[in-house]
PDB file of C-alpha atoms in Angstrom:
ATOM      1  CA  GLY A   7      36.098 -82.017  10.802  1.00  0.00           C
ATOM      2  CA  SER A   8      38.175 -84.601  10.485  1.00  0.00           C
ATOM      3  CA  PRO A   9      37.831 -88.314  10.785  1.00  0.00           C
ATOM      4  CA  GLY A  10      38.959 -88.433  14.416  1.00  0.00           C
ATOM      5  CA  ALA A  11      36.720 -85.551  15.512  1.00  0.00           C
ATOM      6  CA  ALA A  12      34.452 -87.298  14.439  1.00  0.00           C
ATOM      7  CA  ASN A  13      35.503 -90.681  16.446  1.00  0.00           C
ATOM      8  CA  GLU A  14      35.552 -88.560  19.488  1.00  0.00           C
ATOM      9  CA  VAL A  15      31.815 -87.447  18.870  1.00  0.00           C
ATOM     10  CA  TRP A  16      30.489 -91.016  18.312  1.00  0.00           C
ATOM     11  CA  SER A  17      32.571 -92.095  21.599  1.00  0.00           C
ATOM     12  CA  ALA A  18      30.904 -89.970  23.523  1.00  0.00           C
ATOM     13  CA  MET A  19      27.490 -91.145  22.951  1.00  0.00           C
ATOM     14  CA  PRO A  20      25.585 -91.785  25.657  1.00  0.00           C
ATOM     15  CA  GLY A  21      24.921 -95.721  26.488  1.00  0.00           C
ATOM     16  CA  GLU A  22      27.002 -97.529  23.360  1.00  0.00           C
ATOM     17  CA  GLY A  23      30.595 -99.193  22.983  1.00  0.00           C
ATOM     18  CA  THR A  24      32.661 -99.182  20.115  1.00  0.00           C
ATOM     19  CA  ALA A  25      30.911 -99.943  16.633  1.00  0.00           C
ATOM     20  CA  PRO A  26      32.003-101.281  14.019  1.00  0.00           C
ATOM     21  CA  PRO A  27      34.204 -98.459  11.535  1.00  0.00           C
ATOM     22  CA  GLY A  28      31.833 -98.404   9.299  1.00  0.00           C
ATOM     23  CA  ARG A  29      28.569 -97.469  11.390  1.00  0.00           C
ATOM     24  CA  ALA A  30      31.149 -94.953  13.483  1.00  0.00           C
ATOM     25  CA  ARG A  31      31.533 -92.854  10.426  1.00  0.00           C
ATOM     26  CA  HIS A  32      28.306 -93.522   9.893  1.00  0.00           C
ATOM     27  CA  TYR A  33      26.907 -92.091  12.859  1.00  0.00           C
ATOM     28  CA  ALA A  34      29.826 -89.417  12.695  1.00  0.00           C
ATOM     29  CA  PHE A  35      28.209 -88.288   9.762  1.00  0.00           C
ATOM     30  CA  VAL A  36      24.696 -88.078  11.293  1.00  0.00           C
ATOM     31  CA  ALA A  37      25.985 -86.449  14.720  1.00  0.00           C
ATOM     32  CA  ALA A  38      28.316 -83.895  12.497  1.00  0.00           C
ATOM     33  CA  ALA A  39      25.742 -83.224  10.440  1.00  0.00           C
ATOM     34  CA  ALA A  40      23.039 -82.641  13.169  1.00  0.00           C
ATOM     35  CA  LEU A  41      25.269 -80.119  14.979  1.00  0.00           C
ATOM     36  CA  PHE A  42      25.896 -78.513  11.990  1.00  0.00           C
ATOM     37  CA  LEU A  43      22.638 -78.055  11.705  1.00  0.00           C
ATOM     38  CA  LEU A  44      21.613 -76.823  15.076  1.00  0.00           C
ATOM     39  CA  GLY A  45      24.668 -74.187  14.452  1.00  0.00           C
ATOM     40  CA  GLY A  46      23.120 -72.811  12.189  1.00  0.00           C
ATOM     41  CA  PHE A  47      19.318 -72.545  13.567  1.00  0.00           C
ATOM     42  CA  GLY A  48      21.087 -70.465  15.770  1.00  0.00           C
ATOM     43  CA  TRP A  49      22.653 -68.658  14.076  1.00  0.00           C
ATOM     44  CA  TRP A  50      19.330 -68.109  12.253  1.00  0.00           C
ATOM     45  CA  LEU A  51      17.229 -67.133  15.317  1.00  0.00           C
ATOM     46  CA  THR A  52      20.102 -64.472  15.875  1.00  0.00           C
ATOM     47  CA  HIS A  53      20.305 -63.016  13.019  1.00  0.00           C
ATOM     48  CA  ARG A  54      17.090 -63.205  11.870  1.00  0.00           C
ATOM     49  CA  PRO A  55      15.414 -60.252  10.016  1.00  0.00           C
ATOM     50  CA  PRO A  56      11.961 -58.130  11.815  1.00  0.00           C
ATOM     51  CA  ALA A  57       8.723 -60.658  11.255  1.00  0.00           C
ATOM     52  CA  THR A  58       6.698 -59.279   9.330  1.00  0.00           C
ATOM     53  CA  PRO A  59       2.841 -58.246   9.532  1.00  0.00           C
ATOM     54  CA  ALA A  60       0.383 -60.953   8.837  1.00  0.00           C
ATOM     55  CA  ASP A  61      -1.624 -57.852   7.477  1.00  0.00           C
ATOM     56  CA  THR A  62       0.858 -56.171   5.044  1.00  0.00           C
ATOM     57  CA  THR A  63      -1.972 -52.972   5.016  1.00  0.00           C
ATOM     58  CA  ALA A  64      -1.624 -52.376   8.547  1.00  0.00           C
ATOM     59  CA  VAL A  65       2.546 -50.930   8.101  1.00  0.00           C
ATOM     60  CA  LYS A  66       2.664 -48.123   9.440  1.00  0.00           C
ATOM     61  CA  SER A  67       4.812 -45.604   7.292  1.00  0.00           C
ATOM     62  CA  ALA A  68       7.802 -44.252   8.852  1.00  0.00           C
ATOM     63  CA  ALA A  69       7.452 -40.883  11.725  1.00  0.00           C
ATOM     64  CA  PRO A  70       8.973 -38.131   9.530  1.00  0.00           C
ATOM     65  CA  LYS A  71      12.429 -37.318  10.006  1.00  0.00           C
ATOM     66  CA  ALA A  72      12.583 -34.180  12.258  1.00  0.00           C
ATOM     67  CA  ALA A  73      13.462 -30.895  10.898  1.00  0.00           C
ATOM     68  CA  PRO A  74      16.968 -29.732  11.080  1.00  0.00           C
ATOM     69  CA  ALA A  75      17.238 -26.962  14.741  1.00  0.00           C
ATOM     70  CA  ALA A  76      17.958 -23.319  13.174  1.00  0.00           C
ATOM     71  CA  SER A  77      21.468 -22.773  14.076  1.00  0.00           C
ATOM     72  CA  GLU A  78      22.084 -19.099  16.583  1.00  0.00           C
ATOM     73  CA  ALA A  79      22.920 -17.778  13.570  1.00  0.00           C
ATOM     74  CA  GLN A  80      19.684 -18.444  11.974  1.00  0.00           C
ATOM     75  CA  GLU A  81      17.957 -16.983  14.716  1.00  0.00           C
ATOM     76  CA  LEU A  82      19.745 -13.800  14.641  1.00  0.00           C
ATOM     77  CA  LEU A  83      19.129 -13.505  11.442  1.00  0.00           C
ATOM     78  CA  ALA A  84      15.405 -14.083  11.168  1.00  0.00           C
ATOM     79  CA  ARG A  85      15.645 -11.178  14.228  1.00  0.00           C
ATOM     80  CA  VAL A  86      17.166  -8.932  11.580  1.00  0.00           C
ATOM     81  CA  ARG A  87      15.223  -9.605   9.156  1.00  0.00           C
ATOM     82  CA  ALA A  88      11.922  -9.041  11.566  1.00  0.00           C
ATOM     83  CA  ILE A  89      13.056  -5.456  13.011  1.00  0.00           C
ATOM     84  CA  CYS A  90      14.133  -4.389   9.037  1.00  0.00           C
ATOM     85  CA  ASP A  91      10.227  -5.594   7.613  1.00  0.00           C
ATOM     86  CA  LYS A  92       9.001  -3.549  10.678  1.00  0.00           C
ATOM     87  CA  ILE A  93       6.951  -0.822   9.869  1.00  0.00           C
ATOM     88  CA  GLY A  94       8.478   2.753  11.465  1.00  0.00           C
ATOM     89  CA  TYR A  95      11.861   0.996  13.089  1.00  0.00           C
ATOM     90  CA  THR A  96      13.542   2.914  15.195  1.00  0.00           C
ATOM     91  CA  ARG A  97      17.129   4.194  15.267  1.00  0.00           C
ATOM     92  CA  ASP A  98      17.961   1.575  18.852  1.00  0.00           C
ATOM     93  CA  GLU A  99      15.766  -0.976  17.062  1.00  0.00           C
ATOM     94  CA  LEU A 100      17.707  -0.663  14.191  1.00  0.00           C
ATOM     95  CA  ALA A 101      21.017  -0.439  15.815  1.00  0.00           C
ATOM     96  CA  LEU A 102      19.880  -4.140  17.537  1.00  0.00           C
ATOM     97  CA  ALA A 103      19.595  -5.246  14.421  1.00  0.00           C
ATOM     98  CA  ASP A 104      23.072  -4.296  13.271  1.00  0.00           C
ATOM     99  CA  ASP A 105      24.857  -5.976  16.104  1.00  0.00           C
ATOM    100  CA  PHE A 106      22.709  -8.880  15.174  1.00  0.00           C
ATOM    101  CA  ALA A 107      24.032  -9.341  12.081  1.00  0.00           C
ATOM    102  CA  HIS A 108      27.664  -8.788  12.958  1.00  0.00           C
ATOM    103  CA  ARG A 109      27.132 -11.821  15.077  1.00  0.00           C
ATOM    104  CA  ALA A 110      25.784 -13.960  12.668  1.00  0.00           C
ATOM    105  CA  THR A 111      28.839 -13.027  10.485  1.00  0.00           C
ATOM    106  CA  ASP A 112      30.919 -13.968  13.293  1.00  0.00           C
ATOM    107  CA  LEU A 113      29.069 -17.535  13.548  1.00  0.00           C
ATOM    108  CA  GLU A 114      28.954 -17.780  10.628  1.00  0.00           C
ATOM    109  CA  PRO A 115      31.967 -16.009   8.528  1.00  0.00           C
ATOM    110  CA  THR A 116      31.201 -17.820   5.261  1.00  0.00           C
ATOM    111  CA  SER A 117      27.355 -17.217   4.486  1.00  0.00           C
ATOM    112  CA  ALA A 118      26.351 -15.732   2.099  1.00  0.00           C
ATOM    113  CA  ARG A 119      22.786 -14.866   4.091  1.00  0.00           C
ATOM    114  CA  ALA A 120      24.549 -13.139   7.030  1.00  0.00           C
ATOM    115  CA  TRP A 121      26.728 -10.435   5.512  1.00  0.00           C
ATOM    116  CA  ALA A 122      24.040  -9.976   2.685  1.00  0.00           C
ATOM    117  CA  ALA A 123      21.769  -8.943   6.235  1.00  0.00           C
ATOM    118  CA  LEU A 124      24.946  -6.655   8.061  1.00  0.00           C
ATOM    119  CA  ALA A 125      24.443  -4.705   4.397  1.00  0.00           C
ATOM    120  CA  TYR A 126      21.069  -4.670   4.040  1.00  0.00           C
ATOM    121  CA  VAL A 127      20.865  -2.804   7.213  1.00  0.00           C
ATOM    122  CA  GLY A 128      23.626  -0.731   6.447  1.00  0.00           C
ATOM    123  CA  GLY A 129      21.715   0.530   3.637  1.00  0.00           C
ATOM    124  CA  SER A 130      19.026   1.053   6.146  1.00  0.00           C
ATOM    125  CA  TYR A 131      20.117   3.803   7.698  1.00  0.00           C
ATOM    126  CA  MET A 132      21.829   4.955   4.730  1.00  0.00           C
ATOM    127  CA  ASN A 133      17.507   4.807   3.405  1.00  0.00           C
ATOM    128  CA  ARG A 134      16.521   6.146   6.267  1.00  0.00           C
ATOM    129  CA  GLY A 135      18.939   9.409   6.382  1.00  0.00           C
ATOM    130  CA  TRP A 136      19.898   8.529   9.872  1.00  0.00           C
ATOM    131  CA  ASP A 137      24.231   7.932   8.173  1.00  0.00           C
ATOM    132  CA  ARG A 138      25.092   8.548   4.724  1.00  0.00           C
ATOM    133  CA  SER A 139      28.641   8.895   5.926  1.00  0.00           C
ATOM    134  CA  GLU A 140      31.685   7.978   3.510  1.00  0.00           C
ATOM    135  CA  LYS A 141      32.196   5.142   6.309  1.00  0.00           C
ATOM    136  CA  ARG A 142      28.716   3.366   5.931  1.00  0.00           C
ATOM    137  CA  ALA A 143      29.380   3.735   2.376  1.00  0.00           C
ATOM    138  CA  ARG A 144      32.442   1.537   2.250  1.00  0.00           C
ATOM    139  CA  GLU A 145      31.025  -0.883   5.117  1.00  0.00           C
ATOM    140  CA  VAL A 146      28.084  -1.853   3.545  1.00  0.00           C
ATOM    141  CA  GLN A 147      29.896  -1.771   0.020  1.00  0.00           C
ATOM    142  CA  SER A 148      32.162  -4.454   1.602  1.00  0.00           C
ATOM    143  CA  SER A 149      29.907  -6.402   3.563  1.00  0.00           C
ATOM    144  CA  ALA A 150      27.661  -6.734   0.081  1.00  0.00           C
ATOM    145  CA  ASN A 151      30.893  -7.425  -2.256  1.00  0.00           C
ATOM    146  CA  ARG A 152      31.796 -10.972   0.604  1.00  0.00           C
ATOM    147  CA  ALA A 153      28.124 -11.840  -0.151  1.00  0.00           C
ATOM    148  CA  LEU A 154      27.911 -11.359  -3.590  1.00  0.00           C
ATOM    149  CA  ALA A 155      31.621 -13.671  -3.890  1.00  0.00           C
ATOM    150  CA  LEU A 156      29.725 -16.140  -2.425  1.00  0.00           C
ATOM    151  CA  ASN A 157      26.657 -15.824  -3.619  1.00  0.00           C
ATOM    152  CA  PRO A 158      26.346 -13.738  -6.692  1.00  0.00           C
ATOM    153  CA  GLU A 159      22.630 -13.050  -6.922  1.00  0.00           C
ATOM    154  CA  GLU A 160      21.561 -12.469  -2.906  1.00  0.00           C
ATOM    155  CA  PRO A 161      19.008 -10.185  -3.339  1.00  0.00           C
ATOM    156  CA  GLU A 162      19.473  -8.197   0.052  1.00  0.00           C
ATOM    157  CA  ALA A 163      23.321  -7.507  -1.401  1.00  0.00           C
ATOM    158  CA  LEU A 164      22.018  -6.174  -4.773  1.00  0.00           C
ATOM    159  CA  MET A 165      19.065  -4.089  -2.849  1.00  0.00           C
ATOM    160  CA  ALA A 166      21.780  -2.660  -0.967  1.00  0.00           C
ATOM    161  CA  LEU A 167      24.378  -1.821  -3.278  1.00  0.00           C
ATOM    162  CA  GLY A 168      21.707  -0.152  -5.171  1.00  0.00           C
ATOM    163  CA  LEU A 169      20.564   2.127  -2.116  1.00  0.00           C
ATOM    164  CA  VAL A 170      24.693   3.184  -1.659  1.00  0.00           C
ATOM    165  CA  LEU A 171      24.880   3.646  -5.480  1.00  0.00           C
ATOM    166  CA  SER A 172      21.688   6.420  -5.226  1.00  0.00           C
ATOM    167  CA  PHE A 173      22.327   8.137  -2.386  1.00  0.00           C
ATOM    168  CA  GLN A 174      26.448   8.562  -4.433  1.00  0.00           C
ATOM    169  CA  GLY A 175      23.727   9.786  -7.214  1.00  0.00           C
ATOM    170  CA  ALA A 176      24.863   7.191  -9.793  1.00  0.00           C
ATOM    171  CA  VAL A 177      23.317   7.003 -12.764  1.00  0.00           C
ATOM    172  CA  VAL A 178      20.220   4.643 -13.377  1.00  0.00           C
ATOM    173  CA  SER A 179      22.181   2.535 -16.068  1.00  0.00           C
ATOM    174  CA  GLN A 180      24.855   1.569 -12.644  1.00  0.00           C
ATOM    175  CA  VAL A 181      21.961   0.882  -9.887  1.00  0.00           C
ATOM    176  CA  GLU A 182      18.709   0.063 -12.157  1.00  0.00           C
ATOM    177  CA  PRO A 183      20.219  -3.887 -12.846  1.00  0.00           C
ATOM    178  CA  LEU A 184      21.341  -4.670  -9.412  1.00  0.00           C
ATOM    179  CA  PHE A 185      18.077  -4.103  -8.390  1.00  0.00           C
ATOM    180  CA  ARG A 186      16.813  -5.942 -11.408  1.00  0.00           C
ATOM    181  CA  ARG A 187      18.723  -8.722 -10.226  1.00  0.00           C
ATOM    182  CA  ALA A 188      17.282  -8.527  -6.387  1.00  0.00           C
ATOM    183  CA  ILE A 189      13.687  -8.888  -8.510  1.00  0.00           C
ATOM    184  CA  ALA A 190      14.861 -12.022 -10.673  1.00  0.00           C
ATOM    185  CA  ALA A 191      16.555 -13.495  -7.622  1.00  0.00           C
ATOM    186  CA  ALA A 192      13.861 -12.725  -4.793  1.00  0.00           C
ATOM    187  CA  PRO A 193      10.106 -12.722  -7.606  1.00  0.00           C
ATOM    188  CA  THR A 194       8.168 -13.410  -4.028  1.00  0.00           C
ATOM    189  CA  ASP A 195       9.559 -10.015  -2.493  1.00  0.00           C
ATOM    190  CA  GLY A 196       8.306  -6.421  -2.311  1.00  0.00           C
ATOM    191  CA  ARG A 197      11.469  -4.769  -1.142  1.00  0.00           C
ATOM    192  CA  PRO A 198      13.424  -5.028  -3.755  1.00  0.00           C
ATOM    193  CA  ARG A 199      10.446  -3.464  -6.355  1.00  0.00           C
ATOM    194  CA  ARG A 200       9.496  -0.438  -3.627  1.00  0.00           C
ATOM    195  CA  LEU A 201      12.798  -0.349  -3.910  1.00  0.00           C
ATOM    196  CA  LEU A 202      13.825   0.452  -7.474  1.00  0.00           C
ATOM    197  CA  GLY A 203      10.283   2.504  -7.834  1.00  0.00           C
ATOM    198  CA  ASN A 204      11.969   5.146  -4.919  1.00  0.00           C
ATOM    199  CA  PHE A 205      14.959   5.093  -7.006  1.00  0.00           C
ATOM    200  CA  PHE A 206      12.898   5.816  -9.963  1.00  0.00           C
ATOM    201  CA  SER A 207      10.866   8.227  -8.474  1.00  0.00           C
ATOM    202  CA  LEU A 208      14.011  10.532  -7.084  1.00  0.00           C
ATOM    203  CA  ARG A 209      15.040  10.152 -10.873  1.00  0.00           C
ATOM    204  CA  GLY A 210      12.280  11.846 -12.035  1.00  0.00           C
ATOM    205  CA  ARG A 211      11.412   9.250 -14.045  1.00  0.00           C
ATOM    206  CA  THR A 212       7.151   8.772 -13.165  1.00  0.00           C
ATOM    207  CA  GLY A 213       5.748   6.484 -15.491  1.00  0.00           C
ATOM    208  CA  GLU A 214       8.752   4.060 -14.773  1.00  0.00           C
ATOM    209  CA  ALA A 215       8.593   4.779 -10.348  1.00  0.00           C
ATOM    210  CA  LEU A 216       4.481   4.463 -10.750  1.00  0.00           C
ATOM    211  CA  ALA A 217       4.303   1.166 -12.396  1.00  0.00           C
ATOM    212  CA  MET A 218       7.617  -0.601 -10.393  1.00  0.00           C
ATOM    213  CA  MET A 219       5.540   0.765  -7.200  1.00  0.00           C
ATOM    214  CA  GLU A 220       2.019  -0.700  -8.430  1.00  0.00           C
ATOM    215  CA  GLU A 221       4.110  -4.502  -9.582  1.00  0.00           C
ATOM    216  CA  ALA A 222       4.655  -4.179  -5.593  1.00  0.00           C
ATOM    217  CA  MET A 223       1.043  -3.111  -4.578  1.00  0.00           C
ATOM    218  CA  ARG A 224       0.126  -6.560  -6.615  1.00  0.00           C
ATOM    219  CA  LEU A 225       2.625  -8.430  -4.415  1.00  0.00           C
ATOM    220  CA  ASP A 226       1.095  -7.224  -1.306  1.00  0.00           C
ATOM    221  CA  PRO A 227      -1.660  -4.981  -1.269  1.00  0.00           C
ATOM    222  CA  ARG A 228      -1.772  -4.547   2.316  1.00  0.00           C
ATOM    223  CA  ASP A 229       1.890  -2.831   2.447  1.00  0.00           C
ATOM    224  CA  ALA A 230       1.921  -0.656   3.902  1.00  0.00           C
ATOM    225  CA  LEU A 231       5.561   1.166   3.051  1.00  0.00           C
ATOM    226  CA  VAL A 232       4.167   1.294  -0.689  1.00  0.00           C
ATOM    227  CA  HIS A 233       1.256   3.586  -0.124  1.00  0.00           C
ATOM    228  CA  TYR A 234       3.765   5.402   1.825  1.00  0.00           C
ATOM    229  CA  ASN A 235       5.889   5.756  -1.093  1.00  0.00           C
ATOM    230  CA  LEU A 236       3.551   6.423  -3.494  1.00  0.00           C
ATOM    231  CA  ALA A 237       2.177   9.152  -1.117  1.00  0.00           C
ATOM    232  CA  THR A 238       5.300  10.607  -0.939  1.00  0.00           C
ATOM    233  CA  HIS A 239       5.880  10.877  -4.974  1.00  0.00           C
ATOM    234  CA  HIS A 240       2.694  12.829  -5.542  1.00  0.00           C
ATOM    235  CA  ALA A 241       3.515  15.095  -2.815  1.00  0.00           C
ATOM    236  CA  ALA A 242       6.593  16.123  -4.701  1.00  0.00           C
ATOM    237  CA  ARG A 243       5.366  16.300  -7.813  1.00  0.00           C
ATOM    238  CA  GLY A 244       2.380  19.087  -5.711  1.00  0.00           C
ATOM    239  CA  ASN A 245      -0.489  15.923  -6.357  1.00  0.00           C
ATOM    240  CA  LEU A 246      -1.902  16.585  -2.656  1.00  0.00           C
ATOM    241  CA  PRO A 247      -4.705  14.843  -3.414  1.00  0.00           C
ATOM    242  CA  ALA A 248      -3.374  11.684  -4.192  1.00  0.00           C
ATOM    243  CA  ALA A 249      -0.476  11.781  -1.429  1.00  0.00           C
ATOM    244  CA  TRP A 250      -3.255  12.211   0.930  1.00  0.00           C
ATOM    245  CA  GLN A 251      -5.557   9.258  -0.344  1.00  0.00           C
ATOM    246  CA  HIS A 252      -2.292   6.814  -0.098  1.00  0.00           C
ATOM    247  CA  THR A 253      -0.924   8.671   3.163  1.00  0.00           C
ATOM    248  CA  ASP A 254      -4.459   7.103   4.284  1.00  0.00           C
ATOM    249  CA  ALA A 255      -3.860   3.670   2.804  1.00  0.00           C
ATOM    250  CA  ALA A 256      -0.878   3.764   5.372  1.00  0.00           C
ATOM    251  CA  LEU A 257      -2.543   4.903   7.990  1.00  0.00           C
ATOM    252  CA  ALA A 258      -5.453   2.737   7.715  1.00  0.00           C
ATOM    253  CA  MET A 259      -2.928   0.106   8.041  1.00  0.00           C
ATOM    254  CA  THR A 260      -0.604   0.897  10.572  1.00  0.00           C
ATOM    255  CA  PRO A 261      -1.743   3.842  12.600  1.00  0.00           C
ATOM    256  CA  SER A 262       1.358   4.199  14.366  1.00  0.00           C
ATOM    257  CA  PHE A 263       3.602   4.660  11.378  1.00  0.00           C
ATOM    258  CA  ALA A 264       5.266   7.474  12.419  1.00  0.00           C
ATOM    259  CA  SER A 265       6.894   8.836   9.248  1.00  0.00           C
ATOM    260  CA  ALA A 266       3.134   8.612   7.877  1.00  0.00           C
ATOM    261  CA  LEU A 267       1.956  10.753  10.590  1.00  0.00           C
ATOM    262  CA  LEU A 268       4.484  13.360   9.594  1.00  0.00           C
ATOM    263  CA  LEU A 269       3.963  13.767   5.939  1.00  0.00           C
ATOM    264  CA  LYS A 270      -0.293  14.098   7.107  1.00  0.00           C
ATOM    265  CA  ALA A 271       0.634  16.472   9.397  1.00  0.00           C
ATOM    266  CA  SER A 272       2.080  18.790   6.810  1.00  0.00           C
ATOM    267  CA  LEU A 273      -0.219  17.626   3.744  1.00  0.00           C
ATOM    268  CA  ALA A 274      -2.834  18.828   6.703  1.00  0.00           C
ATOM    269  CA  VAL A 275      -1.578  22.549   6.599  1.00  0.00           C
ATOM    270  CA  ARG A 276       0.009  22.591   2.271  1.00  0.00           C
ATOM    271  CA  TRP A 277      -3.038  20.750   0.750  1.00  0.00           C
ATOM    272  CA  LYS A 278      -6.157  21.827   3.674  1.00  0.00           C
ATOM    273  CA  GLY A 279      -4.541  24.300   5.729  1.00  0.00           C
ATOM    274  CA  ASP A 280      -6.145  22.615   8.568  1.00  0.00           C
ATOM    275  CA  LEU A 281      -4.275  23.169  11.592  1.00  0.00           C
ATOM    276  CA  THR A 282      -6.325  20.395  13.501  1.00  0.00           C
ATOM    277  CA  ALA A 283      -5.551  18.187  11.636  1.00  0.00           C
ATOM    278  CA  MET A 284      -1.973  18.786  12.001  1.00  0.00           C
ATOM    279  CA  ARG A 285      -2.109  18.859  15.129  1.00  0.00           C
ATOM    280  CA  THR A 286      -3.595  15.148  15.218  1.00  0.00           C
ATOM    281  CA  ALA A 287      -1.954  13.727  13.442  1.00  0.00           C
ATOM    282  CA  LEU A 288       1.032  15.161  15.545  1.00  0.00           C
ATOM    283  CA  ASP A 289      -0.465  14.150  19.021  1.00  0.00           C
ATOM    284  CA  GLN A 290      -0.345  10.465  17.176  1.00  0.00           C
ATOM    285  CA  LEU A 291       2.681   9.696  16.873  1.00  0.00           C
ATOM    286  CA  PRO A 292       4.468   7.008  19.456  1.00  0.00           C
ATOM    287  CA  ASP A 293       6.784   8.189  22.503  1.00  0.00           C
ATOM    288  CA  SER A 294       9.456   6.157  20.075  1.00  0.00           C
ATOM    289  CA  ASP A 295       9.682   8.574  17.791  1.00  0.00           C
ATOM    290  CA  ARG A 296       9.418  12.003  19.232  1.00  0.00           C
ATOM    291  CA  GLY A 297      12.750  12.250  19.176  1.00  0.00           C
ATOM    292  CA  ASP A 298      13.247  11.979  15.433  1.00  0.00           C
ATOM    293  CA  ASP A 299      15.035  14.379  13.655  1.00  0.00           C
ATOM    294  CA  ARG A 300      11.954  14.976  10.694  1.00  0.00           C
ATOM    295  CA  SER A 301       9.473  14.476  14.345  1.00  0.00           C
ATOM    296  CA  VAL A 302      11.362  17.467  16.256  1.00  0.00           C
ATOM    297  CA  TYR A 303      11.301  19.798  13.038  1.00  0.00           C
ATOM    298  CA  LEU A 304       7.447  19.007  11.503  1.00  0.00           C
ATOM    299  CA  GLY A 305       7.222  19.768  16.025  1.00  0.00           C
ATOM    300  CA  MET A 306       8.609  23.232  15.965  1.00  0.00           C
ATOM    301  CA  TRP A 307       7.174  23.933  12.570  1.00  0.00           C
ATOM    302  CA  GLY A 308       3.619  23.075  13.590  1.00  0.00           C
ATOM    303  CA  GLY A 309       3.818  24.991  16.506  1.00  0.00           C
ATOM    304  CA  LEU A 310       5.320  28.471  14.506  1.00  0.00           C
ATOM    305  CA  ILE A 311       2.446  28.419  12.610  1.00  0.00           C
ATOM    306  CA  GLU A 312      -0.450  27.849  15.520  1.00  0.00           C
ATOM    307  CA  ARG A 313       1.995  30.608  16.848  1.00  0.00           C
ATOM    308  CA  LYS A 314       2.536  28.599  19.390  1.00  0.00           C
TER     309      LYS A 314
END
């Protein structure tokens, strides 16, 4: 501080009177330096970095950060996927998936995944033959286009568009590129390969259909839907032994697979003329599937040929 402040410090020292100016300046300087050092030491005590351990090898690594919690929309989309991946989901279950997907788009309207899921659910209605109306087709296309505007390579949106076009009678050159893009965007997902294989089968392109279904099977040898698609492919071409083989393979993986049970009931008559095997397959249908259109039809058909 100023000389006056230094002298004040000196004059306040106990047991001492005034001192000659030279000595006073000396003691004042010493006192001021001491105060400065004490102040610096106090600052260091309050601002010093944490002490390092003596043994640096014992320093523990930082705890991993917790993963961020999934949003409500993400949880809804996971439930949509679980339903759509289920073998033999019912109409009521698909309606629930549709509701979940709508809620997800309400919660996250800029999510490409949410709009794609909504489109995929609509495409599933068409794929199962439960709703192939123009209204449904327009809804699927609208949702898929919104998803693709946000992410041009969103696989479920591409698959949904492919399904809509295939049921509208589009040619292969219009549909195949959509499924191919979905395959490229999701190379470990067997669904676009399976859907493209089924599309090829419906268009009579047998070699391409079998090649695509075999690719899907290599990705997931336990995919009962691939075996079911192969069974329908062979049945449509009169290769009933191969159709029976793949139907049994699908049922070995999923014994309650209603579509496969209905196909087996049909094949039991068409190939083997075995009414007992037909009735056994129909009797194994889960209660939740007995009211489905195909179940009712085949149940009536079976009763007719049994003369019941």
